[in-house]
Short mmCIF file of C-alpha atoms in Angstrom, two decimals:
data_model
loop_
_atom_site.label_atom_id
_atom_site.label_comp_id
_atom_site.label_asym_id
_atom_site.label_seq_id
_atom_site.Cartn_x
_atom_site.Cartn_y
_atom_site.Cartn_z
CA UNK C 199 0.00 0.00 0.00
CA UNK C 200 1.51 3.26 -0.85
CA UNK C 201 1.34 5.19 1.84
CA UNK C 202 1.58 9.28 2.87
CA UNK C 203 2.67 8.78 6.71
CA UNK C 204 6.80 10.52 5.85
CA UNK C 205 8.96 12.66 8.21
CA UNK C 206 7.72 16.14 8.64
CA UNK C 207 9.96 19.10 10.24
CA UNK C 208 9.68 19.77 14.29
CA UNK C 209 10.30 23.55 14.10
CA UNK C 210 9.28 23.86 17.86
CA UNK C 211 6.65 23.53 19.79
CA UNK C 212 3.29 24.34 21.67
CA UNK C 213 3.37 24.91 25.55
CA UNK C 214 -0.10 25.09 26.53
CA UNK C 215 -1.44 26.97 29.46
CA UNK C 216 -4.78 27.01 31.65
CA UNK C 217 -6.43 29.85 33.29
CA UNK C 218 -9.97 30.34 34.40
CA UNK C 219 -10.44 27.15 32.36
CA UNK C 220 -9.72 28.48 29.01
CA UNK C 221 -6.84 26.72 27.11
CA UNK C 222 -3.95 29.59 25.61
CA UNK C 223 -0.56 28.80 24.18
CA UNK C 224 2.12 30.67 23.02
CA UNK C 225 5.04 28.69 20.67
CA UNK C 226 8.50 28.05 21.13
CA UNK C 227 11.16 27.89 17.65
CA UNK C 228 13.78 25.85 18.11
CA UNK C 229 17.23 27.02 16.87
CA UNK C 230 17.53 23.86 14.62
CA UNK C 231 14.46 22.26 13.28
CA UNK C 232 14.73 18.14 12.63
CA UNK C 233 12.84 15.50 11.13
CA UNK C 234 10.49 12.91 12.62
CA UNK C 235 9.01 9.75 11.69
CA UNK C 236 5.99 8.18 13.02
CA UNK C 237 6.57 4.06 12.32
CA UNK C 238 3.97 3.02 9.49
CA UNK C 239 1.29 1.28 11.02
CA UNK C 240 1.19 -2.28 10.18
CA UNK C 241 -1.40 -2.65 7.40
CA UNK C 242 -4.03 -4.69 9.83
CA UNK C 243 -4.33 -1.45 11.74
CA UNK C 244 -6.01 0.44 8.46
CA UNK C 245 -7.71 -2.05 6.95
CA UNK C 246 -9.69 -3.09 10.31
CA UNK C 247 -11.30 0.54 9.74
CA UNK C 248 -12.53 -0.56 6.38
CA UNK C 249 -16.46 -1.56 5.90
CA UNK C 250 -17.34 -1.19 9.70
CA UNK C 251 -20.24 0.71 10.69
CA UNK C 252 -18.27 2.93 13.56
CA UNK C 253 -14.99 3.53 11.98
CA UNK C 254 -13.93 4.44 8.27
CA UNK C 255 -10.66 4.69 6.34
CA UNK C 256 -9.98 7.11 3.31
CA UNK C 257 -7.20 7.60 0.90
CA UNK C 258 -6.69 10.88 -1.16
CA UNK C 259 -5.27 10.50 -4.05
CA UNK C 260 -3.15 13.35 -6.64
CA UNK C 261 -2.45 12.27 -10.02
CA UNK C 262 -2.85 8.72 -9.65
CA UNK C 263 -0.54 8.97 -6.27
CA UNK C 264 -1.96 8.27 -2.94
CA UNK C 265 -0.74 11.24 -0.89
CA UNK C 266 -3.14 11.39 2.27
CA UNK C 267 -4.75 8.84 4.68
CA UNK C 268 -7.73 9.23 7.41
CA UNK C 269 -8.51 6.95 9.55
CA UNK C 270 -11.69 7.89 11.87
CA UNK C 271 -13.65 5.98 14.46
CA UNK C 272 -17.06 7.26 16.43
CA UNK C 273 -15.73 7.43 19.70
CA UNK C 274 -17.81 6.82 23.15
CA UNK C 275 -17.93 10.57 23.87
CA UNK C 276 -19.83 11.32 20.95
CA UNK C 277 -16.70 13.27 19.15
CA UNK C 278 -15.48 11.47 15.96
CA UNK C 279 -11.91 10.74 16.68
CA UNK C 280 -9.22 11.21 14.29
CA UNK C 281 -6.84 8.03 15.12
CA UNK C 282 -4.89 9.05 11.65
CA UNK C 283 -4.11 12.05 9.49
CA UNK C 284 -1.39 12.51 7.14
CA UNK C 285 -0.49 14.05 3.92
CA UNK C 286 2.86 13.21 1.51
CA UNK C 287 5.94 15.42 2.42
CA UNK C 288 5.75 17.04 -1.08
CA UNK C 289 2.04 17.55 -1.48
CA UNK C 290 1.99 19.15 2.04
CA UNK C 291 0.43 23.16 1.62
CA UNK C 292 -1.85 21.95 -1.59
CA UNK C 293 -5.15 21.37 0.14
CA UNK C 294 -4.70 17.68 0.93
CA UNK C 295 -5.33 17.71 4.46
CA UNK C 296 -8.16 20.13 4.24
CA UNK C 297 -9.94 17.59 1.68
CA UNK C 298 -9.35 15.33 4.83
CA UNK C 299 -10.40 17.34 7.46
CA UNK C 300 -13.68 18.05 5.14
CA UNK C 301 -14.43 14.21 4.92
CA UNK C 302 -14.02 13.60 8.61
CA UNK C 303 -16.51 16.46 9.14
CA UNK C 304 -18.85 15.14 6.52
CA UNK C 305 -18.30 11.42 8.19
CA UNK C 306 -18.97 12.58 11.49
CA UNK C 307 -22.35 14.62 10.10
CA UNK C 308 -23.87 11.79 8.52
CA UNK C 309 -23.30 9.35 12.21
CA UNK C 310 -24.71 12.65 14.06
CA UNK C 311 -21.62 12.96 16.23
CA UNK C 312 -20.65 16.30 17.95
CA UNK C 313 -17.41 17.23 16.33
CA UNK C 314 -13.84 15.93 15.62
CA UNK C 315 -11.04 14.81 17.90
CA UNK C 316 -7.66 14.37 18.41
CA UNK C 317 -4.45 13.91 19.77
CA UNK C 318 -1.10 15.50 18.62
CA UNK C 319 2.21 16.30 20.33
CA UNK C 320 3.46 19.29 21.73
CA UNK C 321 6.46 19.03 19.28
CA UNK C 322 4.53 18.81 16.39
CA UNK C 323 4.29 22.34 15.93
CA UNK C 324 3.17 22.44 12.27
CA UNK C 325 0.36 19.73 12.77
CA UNK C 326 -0.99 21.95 15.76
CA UNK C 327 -0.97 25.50 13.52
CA UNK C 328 -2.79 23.19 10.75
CA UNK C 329 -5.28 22.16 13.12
CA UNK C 330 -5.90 25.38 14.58
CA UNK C 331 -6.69 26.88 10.87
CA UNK C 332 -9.07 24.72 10.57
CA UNK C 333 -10.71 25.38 13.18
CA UNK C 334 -9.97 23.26 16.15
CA UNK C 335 -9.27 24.26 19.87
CA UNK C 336 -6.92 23.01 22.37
CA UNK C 337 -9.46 20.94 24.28
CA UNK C 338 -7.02 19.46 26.93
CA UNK C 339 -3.15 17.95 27.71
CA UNK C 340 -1.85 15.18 29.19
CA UNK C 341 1.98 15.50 30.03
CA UNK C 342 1.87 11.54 31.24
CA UNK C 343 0.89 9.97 28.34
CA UNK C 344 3.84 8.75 26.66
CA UNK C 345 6.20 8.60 29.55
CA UNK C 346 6.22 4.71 29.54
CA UNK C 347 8.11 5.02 26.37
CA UNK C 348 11.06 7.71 27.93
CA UNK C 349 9.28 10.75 25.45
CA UNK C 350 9.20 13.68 26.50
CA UNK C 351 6.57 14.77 24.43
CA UNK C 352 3.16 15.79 25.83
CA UNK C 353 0.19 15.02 24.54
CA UNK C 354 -2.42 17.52 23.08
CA UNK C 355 -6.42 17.10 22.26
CA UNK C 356 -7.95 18.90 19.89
CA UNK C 357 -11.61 19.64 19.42
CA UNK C 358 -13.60 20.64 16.55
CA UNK C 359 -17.26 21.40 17.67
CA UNK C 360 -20.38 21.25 15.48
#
C-alpha cells in the first residue's frame, strides 16, 4: 500500500497553558528544526477501519498517487476521533489535508456525532498551527501519556465542535 505517513519538520513547539479554564498557548522555535518519523502502522491497523459501521478509512489521491490517509472511528464521547491524518511530504500546503479534514466532518455529520477529535504532540508544531486553521481548539493535555516510552513529548487534544 503506498502510503503518505513521511517525516515532517519539528520547528518547535506548543506549551499550553490554563487559566480560568480556558486553554492559551504561546510557541516556542527551536534554533535547529529536525525530522520525525511516526513508524507506518502495520497494514491490519487500516484495513480493520474498512467496511465497519463505527470507523472508516480514506485515501486521497493526486495524479494517480496516494498522498493522504484518514482513519476515523465514532468514539464513546460522541466526538469522531481522528486516530490518523497525514499528507505526503511534497504535497503538504496543496489542500490535501483540508480535503481530509472536510471528509471527517462530513463522516462525522452523517453518524450525528458532535465534532472531531484528536491527539497530537506538543512538538509537532506544524500539525498543531494546521489544526488550529481549521478550526480546532486546544481541548485538553496530558503531560503523562507517553512517559512509559522515555518521550518527552506531551500530549495535546484537539476539538472541533459542530
Amino acid at each position: 500500500m503506498n502510503r503518505a505517513n513521511q517525516a515532517f519538520d519539528v520547528i518547535g513547539r506548543l506549551i499550553p497553558c490554563l487559566r480560568h479554564g480556558q486553554w492559551s498557548f504561546t510557541e516556542e522555535l527551536f534554533p535547529e528544526p529536525y525530522p520525525k518519523t511516526y513508524e507506518d502502522d502495520s497494514e491490519d491497523f487500516f484495513t480493520q477501519h474498512m467496511d465497519v459501521l463505527d470507523k472508516a478509512a480514506y485515501l486521497a489521491y493526486l495524479d494517480g498517487q496516494c498522498v493522504g490517509q484518514l482513519v476515523l472511528k465514532a468514539d464513546w464521547n460522541g466526538y469522531c476521533f481522528i486516530e490518523d491524518i497525514c499528507v505526503a511530504r511534497d504535497c503538504r500546503g496543496r489542500g490535501v489535508g483540508s480535503a481530509l479534514i472536510e471528509k471527517a466532518k462530513d463522516w462525522a455529520k452523517e453518524r450525528e456525532l458532535s465534532g472531531l477529535a484528536l491527539e497530537t504532540q506538543d512538538n509537532n508544531l506544524l500539525a498543531c498551527r494546521f489544526y488550529q486553521r481549521q478550526g480546532f481548539q486546544l481541548g485538553g493535555v496530558n503531560t503523562l501519556f507517553y512517559r512509559n516510552f522515555h518521550n518527552p513529548e506531551t500530549a495535546l487534544f484537539w476539538y472541533l465542535l459542530f
